[in-house]
Short mmCIF file of C-alpha atoms (C1' of nucleotides) in Angstrom, two decimals:
data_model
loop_
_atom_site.label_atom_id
_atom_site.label_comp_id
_atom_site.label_asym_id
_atom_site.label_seq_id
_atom_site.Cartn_x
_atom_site.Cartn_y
_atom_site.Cartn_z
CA UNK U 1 13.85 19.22 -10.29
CA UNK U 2 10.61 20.22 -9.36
CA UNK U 3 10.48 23.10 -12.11
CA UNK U 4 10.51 22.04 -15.32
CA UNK U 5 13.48 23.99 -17.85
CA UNK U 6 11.15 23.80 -20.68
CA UNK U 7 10.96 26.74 -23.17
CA UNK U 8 7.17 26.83 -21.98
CA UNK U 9 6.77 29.19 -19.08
CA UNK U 10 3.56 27.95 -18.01
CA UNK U 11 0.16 29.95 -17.24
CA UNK U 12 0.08 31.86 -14.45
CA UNK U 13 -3.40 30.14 -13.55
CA UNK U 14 -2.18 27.02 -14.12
CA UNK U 15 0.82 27.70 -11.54
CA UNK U 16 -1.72 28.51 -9.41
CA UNK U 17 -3.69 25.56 -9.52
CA UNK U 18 -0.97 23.37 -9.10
CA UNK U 19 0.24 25.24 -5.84
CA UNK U 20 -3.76 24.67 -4.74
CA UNK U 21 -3.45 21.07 -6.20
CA UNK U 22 -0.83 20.39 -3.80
CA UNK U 23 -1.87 22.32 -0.88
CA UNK U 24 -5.02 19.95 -0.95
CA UNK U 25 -3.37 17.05 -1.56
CA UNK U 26 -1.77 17.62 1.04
CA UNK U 27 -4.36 17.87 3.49
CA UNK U 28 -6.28 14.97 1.96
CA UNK U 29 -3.58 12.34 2.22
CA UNK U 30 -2.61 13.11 5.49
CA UNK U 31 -6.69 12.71 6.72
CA UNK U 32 -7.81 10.33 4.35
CA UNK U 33 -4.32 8.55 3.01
CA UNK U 34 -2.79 8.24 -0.10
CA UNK U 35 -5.85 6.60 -2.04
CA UNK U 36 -8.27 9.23 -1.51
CA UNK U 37 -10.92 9.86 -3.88
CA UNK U 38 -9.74 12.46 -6.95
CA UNK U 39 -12.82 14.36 -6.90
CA UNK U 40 -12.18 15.51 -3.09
CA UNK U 41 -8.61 16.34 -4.00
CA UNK U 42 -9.49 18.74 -6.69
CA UNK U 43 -12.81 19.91 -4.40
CA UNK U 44 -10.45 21.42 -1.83
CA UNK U 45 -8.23 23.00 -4.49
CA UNK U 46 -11.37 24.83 -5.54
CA UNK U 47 -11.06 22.75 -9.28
CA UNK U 48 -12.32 20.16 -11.58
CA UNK U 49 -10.78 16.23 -11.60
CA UNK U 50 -9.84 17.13 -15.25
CA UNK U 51 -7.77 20.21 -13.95
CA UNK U 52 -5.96 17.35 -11.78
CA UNK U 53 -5.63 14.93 -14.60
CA UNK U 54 -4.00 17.64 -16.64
CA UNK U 55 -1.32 18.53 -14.27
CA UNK U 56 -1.32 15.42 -12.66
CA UNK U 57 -1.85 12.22 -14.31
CA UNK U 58 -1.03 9.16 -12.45
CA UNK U 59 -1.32 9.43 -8.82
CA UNK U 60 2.25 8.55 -8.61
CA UNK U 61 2.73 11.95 -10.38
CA UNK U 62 0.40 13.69 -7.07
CA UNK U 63 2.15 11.76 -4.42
CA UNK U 64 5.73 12.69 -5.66
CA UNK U 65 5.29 16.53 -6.13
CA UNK U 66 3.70 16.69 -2.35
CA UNK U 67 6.63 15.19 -1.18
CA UNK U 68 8.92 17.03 -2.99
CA UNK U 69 7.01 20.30 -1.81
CA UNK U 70 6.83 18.77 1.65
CA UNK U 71 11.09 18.38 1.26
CA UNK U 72 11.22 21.92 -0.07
CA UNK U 73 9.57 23.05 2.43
CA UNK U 74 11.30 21.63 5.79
CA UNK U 75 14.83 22.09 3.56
CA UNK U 76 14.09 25.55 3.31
CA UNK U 77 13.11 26.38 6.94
CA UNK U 78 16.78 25.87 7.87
CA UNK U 79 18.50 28.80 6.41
CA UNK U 80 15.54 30.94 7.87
CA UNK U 81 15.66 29.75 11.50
CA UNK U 82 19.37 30.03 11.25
CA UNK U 83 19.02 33.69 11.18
CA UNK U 84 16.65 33.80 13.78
CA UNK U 85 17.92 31.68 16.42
CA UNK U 86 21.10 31.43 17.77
CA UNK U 87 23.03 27.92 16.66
CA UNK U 88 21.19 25.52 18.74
CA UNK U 89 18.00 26.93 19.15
CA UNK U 90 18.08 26.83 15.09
CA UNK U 91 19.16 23.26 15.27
CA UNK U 92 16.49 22.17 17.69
CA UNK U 93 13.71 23.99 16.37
CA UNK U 94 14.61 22.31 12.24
CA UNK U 95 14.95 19.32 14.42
CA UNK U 96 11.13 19.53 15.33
CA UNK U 97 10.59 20.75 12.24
CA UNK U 98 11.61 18.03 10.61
CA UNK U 99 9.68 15.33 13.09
CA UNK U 100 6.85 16.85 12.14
CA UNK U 101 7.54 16.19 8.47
CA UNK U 102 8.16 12.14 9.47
CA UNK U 103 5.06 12.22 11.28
CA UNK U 104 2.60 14.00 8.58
CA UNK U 105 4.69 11.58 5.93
CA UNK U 106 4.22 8.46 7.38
CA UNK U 107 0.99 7.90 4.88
CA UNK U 108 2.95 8.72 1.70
CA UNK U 109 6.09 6.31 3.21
CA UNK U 110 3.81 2.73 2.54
CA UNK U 111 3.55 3.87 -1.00
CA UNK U 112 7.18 5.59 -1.55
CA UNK U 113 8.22 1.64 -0.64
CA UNK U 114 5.27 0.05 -3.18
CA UNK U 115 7.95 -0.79 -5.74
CA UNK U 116 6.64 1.84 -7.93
CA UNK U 117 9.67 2.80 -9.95
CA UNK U 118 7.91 6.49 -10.06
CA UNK U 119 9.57 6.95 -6.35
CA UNK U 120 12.79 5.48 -6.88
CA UNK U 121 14.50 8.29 -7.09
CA UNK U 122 12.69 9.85 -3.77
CA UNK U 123 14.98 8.69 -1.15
CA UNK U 124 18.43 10.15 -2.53
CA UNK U 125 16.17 13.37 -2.99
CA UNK U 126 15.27 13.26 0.60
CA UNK U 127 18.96 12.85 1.81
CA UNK U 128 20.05 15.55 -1.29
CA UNK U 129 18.28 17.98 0.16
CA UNK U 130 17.79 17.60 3.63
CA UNK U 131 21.22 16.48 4.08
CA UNK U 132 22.70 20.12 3.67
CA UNK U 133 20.13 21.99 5.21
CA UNK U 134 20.88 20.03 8.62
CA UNK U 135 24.92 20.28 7.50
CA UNK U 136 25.04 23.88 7.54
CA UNK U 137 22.77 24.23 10.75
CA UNK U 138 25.23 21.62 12.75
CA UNK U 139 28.57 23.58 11.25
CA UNK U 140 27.42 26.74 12.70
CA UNK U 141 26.88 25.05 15.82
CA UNK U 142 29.63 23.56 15.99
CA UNK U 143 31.66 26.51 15.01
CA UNK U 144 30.18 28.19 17.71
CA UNK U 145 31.44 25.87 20.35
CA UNK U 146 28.23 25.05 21.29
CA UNK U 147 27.44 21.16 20.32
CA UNK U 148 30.51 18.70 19.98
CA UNK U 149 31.14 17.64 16.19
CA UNK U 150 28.61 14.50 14.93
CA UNK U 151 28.99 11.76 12.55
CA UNK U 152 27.35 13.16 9.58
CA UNK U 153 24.01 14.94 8.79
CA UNK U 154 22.70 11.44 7.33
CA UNK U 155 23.34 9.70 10.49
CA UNK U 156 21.50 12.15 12.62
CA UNK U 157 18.82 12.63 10.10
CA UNK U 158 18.22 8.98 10.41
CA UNK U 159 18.66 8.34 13.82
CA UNK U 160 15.87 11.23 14.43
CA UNK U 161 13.04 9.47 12.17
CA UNK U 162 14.01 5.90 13.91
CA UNK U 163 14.07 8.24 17.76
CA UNK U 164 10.51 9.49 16.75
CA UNK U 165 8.83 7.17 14.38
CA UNK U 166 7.60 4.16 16.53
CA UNK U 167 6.33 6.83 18.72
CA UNK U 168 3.56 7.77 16.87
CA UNK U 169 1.63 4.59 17.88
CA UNK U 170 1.62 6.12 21.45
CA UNK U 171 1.41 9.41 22.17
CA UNK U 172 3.65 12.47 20.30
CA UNK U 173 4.94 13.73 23.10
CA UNK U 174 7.34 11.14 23.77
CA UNK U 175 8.84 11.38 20.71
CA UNK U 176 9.28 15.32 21.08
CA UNK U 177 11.12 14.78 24.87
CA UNK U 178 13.10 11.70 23.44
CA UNK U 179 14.52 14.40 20.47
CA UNK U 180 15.16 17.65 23.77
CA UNK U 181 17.04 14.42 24.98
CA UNK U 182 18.93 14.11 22.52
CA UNK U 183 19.78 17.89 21.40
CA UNK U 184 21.00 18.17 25.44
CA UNK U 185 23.18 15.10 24.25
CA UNK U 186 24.66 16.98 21.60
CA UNK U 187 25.53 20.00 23.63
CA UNK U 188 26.90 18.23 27.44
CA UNK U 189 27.27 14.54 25.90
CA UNK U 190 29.89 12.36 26.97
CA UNK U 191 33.13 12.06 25.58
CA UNK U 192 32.95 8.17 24.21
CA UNK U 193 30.18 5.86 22.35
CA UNK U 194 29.37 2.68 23.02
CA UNK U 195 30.85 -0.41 20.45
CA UNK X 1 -5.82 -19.11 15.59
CA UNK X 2 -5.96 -20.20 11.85
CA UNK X 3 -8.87 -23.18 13.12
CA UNK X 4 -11.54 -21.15 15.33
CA UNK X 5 -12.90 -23.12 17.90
CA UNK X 6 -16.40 -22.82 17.81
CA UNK X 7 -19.05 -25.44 17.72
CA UNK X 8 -19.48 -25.15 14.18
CA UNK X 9 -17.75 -27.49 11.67
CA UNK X 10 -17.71 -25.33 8.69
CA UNK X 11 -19.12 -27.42 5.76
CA UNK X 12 -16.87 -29.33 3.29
CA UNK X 13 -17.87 -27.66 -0.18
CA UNK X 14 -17.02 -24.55 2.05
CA UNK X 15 -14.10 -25.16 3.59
CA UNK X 16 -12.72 -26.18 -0.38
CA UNK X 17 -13.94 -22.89 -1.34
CA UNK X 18 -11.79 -21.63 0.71
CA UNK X 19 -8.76 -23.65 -0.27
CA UNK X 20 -9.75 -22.35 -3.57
CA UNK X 21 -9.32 -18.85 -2.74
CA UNK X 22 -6.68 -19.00 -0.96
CA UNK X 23 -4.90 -20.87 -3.77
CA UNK X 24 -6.04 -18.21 -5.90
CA UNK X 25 -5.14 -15.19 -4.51
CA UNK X 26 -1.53 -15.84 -3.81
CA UNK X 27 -1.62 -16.38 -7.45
CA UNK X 28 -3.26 -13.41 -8.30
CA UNK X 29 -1.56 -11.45 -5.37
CA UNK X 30 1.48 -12.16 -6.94
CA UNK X 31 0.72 -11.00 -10.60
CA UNK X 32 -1.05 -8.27 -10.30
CA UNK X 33 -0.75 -7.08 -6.80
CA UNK X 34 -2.77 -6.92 -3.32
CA UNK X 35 -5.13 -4.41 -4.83
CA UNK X 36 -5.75 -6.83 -8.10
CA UNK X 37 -9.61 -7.15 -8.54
CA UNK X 38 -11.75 -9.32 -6.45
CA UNK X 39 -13.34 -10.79 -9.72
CA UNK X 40 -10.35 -11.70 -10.84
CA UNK X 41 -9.50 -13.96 -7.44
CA UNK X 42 -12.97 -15.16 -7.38
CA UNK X 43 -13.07 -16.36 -11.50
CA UNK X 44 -9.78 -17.97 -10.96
CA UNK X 45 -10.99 -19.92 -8.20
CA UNK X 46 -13.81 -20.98 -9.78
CA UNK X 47 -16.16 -19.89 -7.25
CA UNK X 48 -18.75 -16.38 -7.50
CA UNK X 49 -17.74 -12.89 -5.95
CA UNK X 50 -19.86 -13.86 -3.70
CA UNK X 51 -18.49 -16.32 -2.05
CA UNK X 52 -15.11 -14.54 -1.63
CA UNK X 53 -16.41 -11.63 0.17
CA UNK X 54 -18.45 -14.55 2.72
CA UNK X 55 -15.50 -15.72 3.87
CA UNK X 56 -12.85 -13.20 3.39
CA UNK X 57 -15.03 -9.67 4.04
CA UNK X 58 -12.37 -7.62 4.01
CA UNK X 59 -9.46 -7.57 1.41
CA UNK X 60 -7.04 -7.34 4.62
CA UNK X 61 -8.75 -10.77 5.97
CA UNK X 62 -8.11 -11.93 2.54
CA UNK X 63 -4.05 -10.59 2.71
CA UNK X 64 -3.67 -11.91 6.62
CA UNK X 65 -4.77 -15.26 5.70
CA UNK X 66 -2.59 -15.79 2.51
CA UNK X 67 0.03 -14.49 4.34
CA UNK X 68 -0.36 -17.11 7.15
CA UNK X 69 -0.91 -19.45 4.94
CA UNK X 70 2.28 -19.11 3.11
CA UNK X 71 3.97 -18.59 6.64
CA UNK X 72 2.55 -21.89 8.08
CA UNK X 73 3.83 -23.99 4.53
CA UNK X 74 7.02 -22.52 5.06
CA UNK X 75 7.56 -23.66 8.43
CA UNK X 76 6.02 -27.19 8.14
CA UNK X 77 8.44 -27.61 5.43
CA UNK X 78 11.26 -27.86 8.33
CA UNK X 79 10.38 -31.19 9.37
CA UNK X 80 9.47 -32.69 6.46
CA UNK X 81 13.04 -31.91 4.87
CA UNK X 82 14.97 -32.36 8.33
CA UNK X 83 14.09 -36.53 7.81
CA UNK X 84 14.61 -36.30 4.00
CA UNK X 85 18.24 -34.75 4.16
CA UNK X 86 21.31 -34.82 6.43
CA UNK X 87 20.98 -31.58 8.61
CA UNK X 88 23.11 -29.00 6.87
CA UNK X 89 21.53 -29.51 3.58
CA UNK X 90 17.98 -29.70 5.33
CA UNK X 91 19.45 -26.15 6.61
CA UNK X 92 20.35 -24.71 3.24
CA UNK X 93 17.19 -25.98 1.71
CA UNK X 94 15.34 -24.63 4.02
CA UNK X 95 16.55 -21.04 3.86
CA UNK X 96 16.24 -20.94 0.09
CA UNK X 97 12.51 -21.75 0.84
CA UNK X 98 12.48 -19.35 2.82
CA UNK X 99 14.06 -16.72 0.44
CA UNK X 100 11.36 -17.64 -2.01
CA UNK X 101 8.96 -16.55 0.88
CA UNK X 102 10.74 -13.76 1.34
CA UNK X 103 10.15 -12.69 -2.46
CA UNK X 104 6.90 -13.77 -3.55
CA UNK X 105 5.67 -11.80 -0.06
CA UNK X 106 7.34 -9.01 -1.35
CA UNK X 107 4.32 -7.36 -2.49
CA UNK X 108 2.48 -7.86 0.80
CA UNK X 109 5.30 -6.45 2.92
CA UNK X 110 4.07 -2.90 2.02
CA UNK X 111 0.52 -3.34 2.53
CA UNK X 112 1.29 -5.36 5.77
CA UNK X 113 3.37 -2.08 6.76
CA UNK X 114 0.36 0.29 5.98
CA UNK X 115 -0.90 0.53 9.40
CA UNK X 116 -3.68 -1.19 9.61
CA UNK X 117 -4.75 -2.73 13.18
CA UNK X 118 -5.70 -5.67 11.41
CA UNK X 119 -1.90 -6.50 10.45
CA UNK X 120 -0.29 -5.80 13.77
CA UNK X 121 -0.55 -9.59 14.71
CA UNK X 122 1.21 -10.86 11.63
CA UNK X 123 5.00 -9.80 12.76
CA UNK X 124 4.92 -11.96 15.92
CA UNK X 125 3.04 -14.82 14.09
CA UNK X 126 5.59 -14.66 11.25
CA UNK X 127 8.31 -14.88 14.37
CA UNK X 128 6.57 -17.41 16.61
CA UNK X 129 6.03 -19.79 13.15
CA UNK X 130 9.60 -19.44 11.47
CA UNK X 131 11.86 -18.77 14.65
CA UNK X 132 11.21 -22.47 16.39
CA UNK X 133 10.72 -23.87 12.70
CA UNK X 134 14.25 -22.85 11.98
CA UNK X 135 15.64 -23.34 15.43
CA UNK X 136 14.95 -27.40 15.28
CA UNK X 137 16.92 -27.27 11.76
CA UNK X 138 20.04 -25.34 13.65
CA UNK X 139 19.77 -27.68 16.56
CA UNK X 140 20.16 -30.60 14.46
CA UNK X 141 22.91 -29.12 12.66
CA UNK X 142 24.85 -27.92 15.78
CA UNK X 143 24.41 -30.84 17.36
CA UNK X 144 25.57 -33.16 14.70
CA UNK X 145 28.92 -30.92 15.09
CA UNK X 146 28.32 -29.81 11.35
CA UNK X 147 27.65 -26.45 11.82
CA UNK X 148 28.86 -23.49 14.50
CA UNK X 149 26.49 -22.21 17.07
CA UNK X 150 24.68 -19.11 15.69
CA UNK X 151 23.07 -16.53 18.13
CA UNK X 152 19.49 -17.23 17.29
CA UNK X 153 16.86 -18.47 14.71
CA UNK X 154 15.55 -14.75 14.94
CA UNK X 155 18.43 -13.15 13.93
CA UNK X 156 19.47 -15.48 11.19
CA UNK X 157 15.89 -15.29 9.77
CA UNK X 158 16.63 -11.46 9.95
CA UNK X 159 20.03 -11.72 8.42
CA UNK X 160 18.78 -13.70 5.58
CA UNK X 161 16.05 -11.45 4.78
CA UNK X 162 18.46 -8.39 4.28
CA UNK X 163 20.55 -10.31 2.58
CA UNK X 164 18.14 -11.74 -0.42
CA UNK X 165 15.06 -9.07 -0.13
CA UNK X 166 17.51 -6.26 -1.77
CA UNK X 167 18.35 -8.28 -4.69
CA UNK X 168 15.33 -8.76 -6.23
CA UNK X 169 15.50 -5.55 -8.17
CA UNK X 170 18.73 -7.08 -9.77
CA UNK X 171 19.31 -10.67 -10.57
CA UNK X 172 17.55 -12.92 -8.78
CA UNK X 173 20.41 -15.70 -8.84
CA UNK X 174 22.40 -12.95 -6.56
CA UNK X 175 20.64 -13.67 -3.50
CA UNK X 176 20.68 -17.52 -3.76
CA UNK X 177 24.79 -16.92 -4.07
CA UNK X 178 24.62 -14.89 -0.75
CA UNK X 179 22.75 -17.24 0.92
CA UNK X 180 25.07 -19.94 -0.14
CA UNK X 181 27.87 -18.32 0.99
CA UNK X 182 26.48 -17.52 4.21
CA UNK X 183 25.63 -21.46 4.79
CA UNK X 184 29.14 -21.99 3.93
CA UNK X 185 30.51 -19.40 6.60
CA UNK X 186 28.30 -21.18 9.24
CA UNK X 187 30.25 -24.76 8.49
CA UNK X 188 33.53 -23.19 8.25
CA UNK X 189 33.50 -19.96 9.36
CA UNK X 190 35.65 -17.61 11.12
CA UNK X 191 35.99 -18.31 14.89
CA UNK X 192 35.47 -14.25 15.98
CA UNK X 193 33.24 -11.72 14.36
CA UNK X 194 33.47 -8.94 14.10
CA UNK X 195 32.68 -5.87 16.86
"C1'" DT Y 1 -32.25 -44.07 1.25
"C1'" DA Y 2 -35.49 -40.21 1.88
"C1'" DT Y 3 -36.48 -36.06 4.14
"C1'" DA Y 4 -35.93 -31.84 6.67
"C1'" DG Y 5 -33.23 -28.21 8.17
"C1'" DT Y 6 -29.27 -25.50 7.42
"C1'" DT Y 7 -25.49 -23.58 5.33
"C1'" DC Y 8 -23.51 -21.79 1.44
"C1'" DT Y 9 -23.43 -20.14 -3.37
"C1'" DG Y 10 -23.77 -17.23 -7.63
"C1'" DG Y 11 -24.26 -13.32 -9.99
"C1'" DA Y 12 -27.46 -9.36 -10.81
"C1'" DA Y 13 -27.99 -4.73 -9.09
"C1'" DG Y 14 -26.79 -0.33 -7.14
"C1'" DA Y 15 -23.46 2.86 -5.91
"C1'" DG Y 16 -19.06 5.05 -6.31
"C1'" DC Y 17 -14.63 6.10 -8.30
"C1'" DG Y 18 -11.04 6.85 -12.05
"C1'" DT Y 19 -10.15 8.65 -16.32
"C1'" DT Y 20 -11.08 10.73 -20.76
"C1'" DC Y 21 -12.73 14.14 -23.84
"C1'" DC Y 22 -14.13 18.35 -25.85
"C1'" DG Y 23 -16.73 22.85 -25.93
"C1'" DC Y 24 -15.94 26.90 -23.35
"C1'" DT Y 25 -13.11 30.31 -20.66
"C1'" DT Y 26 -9.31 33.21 -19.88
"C1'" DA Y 27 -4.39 34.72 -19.84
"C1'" DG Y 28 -1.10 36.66 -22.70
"C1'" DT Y 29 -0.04 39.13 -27.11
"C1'" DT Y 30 -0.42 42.46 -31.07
"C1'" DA N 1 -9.91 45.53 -28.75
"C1'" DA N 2 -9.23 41.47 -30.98
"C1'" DC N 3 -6.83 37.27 -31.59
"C1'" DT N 4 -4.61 32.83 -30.28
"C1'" DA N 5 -3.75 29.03 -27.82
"C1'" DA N 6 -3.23 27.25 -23.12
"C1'" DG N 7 -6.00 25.76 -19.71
"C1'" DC N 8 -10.47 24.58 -17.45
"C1'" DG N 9 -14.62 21.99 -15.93
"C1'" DG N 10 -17.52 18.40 -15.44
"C1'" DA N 11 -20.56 15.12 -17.99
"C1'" DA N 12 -20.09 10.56 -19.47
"C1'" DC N 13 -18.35 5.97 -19.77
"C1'" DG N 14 -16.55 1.93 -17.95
"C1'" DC N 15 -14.79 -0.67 -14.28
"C1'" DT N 16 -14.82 -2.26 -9.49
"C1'" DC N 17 -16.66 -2.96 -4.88
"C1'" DT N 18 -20.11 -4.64 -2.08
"C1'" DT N 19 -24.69 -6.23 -0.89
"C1'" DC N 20 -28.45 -9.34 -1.11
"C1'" DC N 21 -31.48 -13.26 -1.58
"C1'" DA N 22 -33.59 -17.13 -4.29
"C1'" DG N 23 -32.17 -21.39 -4.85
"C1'" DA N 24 -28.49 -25.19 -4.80
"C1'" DA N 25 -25.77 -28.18 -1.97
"C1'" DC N 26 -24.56 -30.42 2.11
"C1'" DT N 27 -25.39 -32.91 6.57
"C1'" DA N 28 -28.02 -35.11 10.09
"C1'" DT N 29 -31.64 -37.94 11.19
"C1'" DA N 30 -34.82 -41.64 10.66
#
DNA sequence: TATAGTTCTGGAAGAGCGTTCCGCTTAGTT
DNA sequence: AACTAAGCGGAACGCTCTTCCAGAACTATA
């Protein structure tokens, strides 16, 4: 999805810029939001607005590749902390990981719910990807007798962003002790839920 | 808090300017979005740019007052159809007013969820308006034995707005059945729900 | 009703941003 | 090295926001 399977392999300075594109982007929606002026965009990136147009050319178009790259990114990070960490140490540390994306994507979440048919298709990317790469990182704990079993990726994936959403209002930390909370919860729980 | 209560009167012509705007921006709001061009408020209200940004400085002062405008005609419509109709059908007539709310708002709801300071008031006024506004309308209902006791004007306002927000990217005439039915399960519903 | 004292209005003006367009640059190819 | 076409930059145009103030409109008072 986000490489194209066109018979055009694209420039290798145009790769470039787009990797700069979005590294800016980046950095400029999360200070200055989602509406930020073009010009400082492609400033950062070290190019011209028409370099942005060119690769980019509805702002729609901007705002989905960061988050796709943003996905990527925190998708990827699980395999490589899995072979770093033992089981839970993995699973906390992607668990952080992946507050930290909530927290930085907060901006970009006012405009994924505009009703801008461009971002439709965001959310079941979200869960496609992220889904797994908490799946495999709860197996292996699991195998390893470490955590008891849990509902389903999804489930913990969204109880996580509700656990340390709100939170940003008042001061990160809480969030990050109410998430240790809940890994210890995973690993001495109780035996029984509530209704 | 939509009257201030200084010693100033506000002038007629002004206070119809207002009006004017107001009238004109829901419109406007509603076709082409919060973000739709201040001319194009001011023109259709008849009035200069001017004048808009006098009394509305800010476009969020603009969106918060629309918004509690549309929030205050929604719940004086209670009373006025509670003495026209017999209580159950004041009930269902008022909830498909209220779904109509629900939709035309529908573009506000993600610039009211954008995190400005200046929106964090609206929630509670929306509550504080609607809740006691529909509470009087289940009262009457309960008490006239028509209807079974519900847990609270909160959570039916709530229930409703799941219920009919979702549908809008479908067929509109969806909701209204939902709703219907949902009126109907209150007269003749089930005596246990569900855990 | 006439007058004085305010408030309020309209729209021109200045500044800033989005988007396009096209001559020039540079990667990839022979 | 020379050629070709993809890709680049940023000037330019048009649209929008926002401010500002001379004058119109309203209200109070006599």
């Amino acid at each position: 999805m986000t490489q194209n399977t066109a018979p055009r392999p694209l420039r290798a300075d145009a790769q470039r810029n787009i990797d700069s594109l979005l590294d800016a982007a980046k950095s400029v929606f999360a200070t200055s939001g989602v509406d930020a002026p073009a010009k400082e965009i492609a400033d950062l990136a070290g190019v011209g607005v028409g370099t942005l147009y060119r690769h980019f050319p509805k702002r729609a178009d901007l705002v989905k590749a960061v988050f796709q790259h943003e996905v990527d990114a925190t998708a990827d990070a699980a395999p490589l902390l899995a072979e770093q960490h033992d089981p839970v140490m993995a699973l906390e540390k992607w668990l952080h990981r992946y507050t930290e994306f909530l927290v930085t994507k907060r901006g970009l979440a006012s405009a994924l719910h505009s009703g801008d048919p461009a971002f439709d298709a965001l959310p079941s990317y979200f869960l496609g990807r992220l889904g797994p790469a908490l799946g495999s990182l709860l197996d292996a704990a699991v195998e390893a007798g470490e955590i008891r079993a849990v509902a389903s990726p999804k489930d913990l994936l969204y109880a996580v962003s509700k656990l340390s959403l709100p939170m940003g209002d008042e001061e990160p930390e809480h969030g990050r002790r109410m998430l240790d909370l809940l890994v210890d919860g995973l690993q001495h729980g109780a035996d029984k839920t509530g209704c």
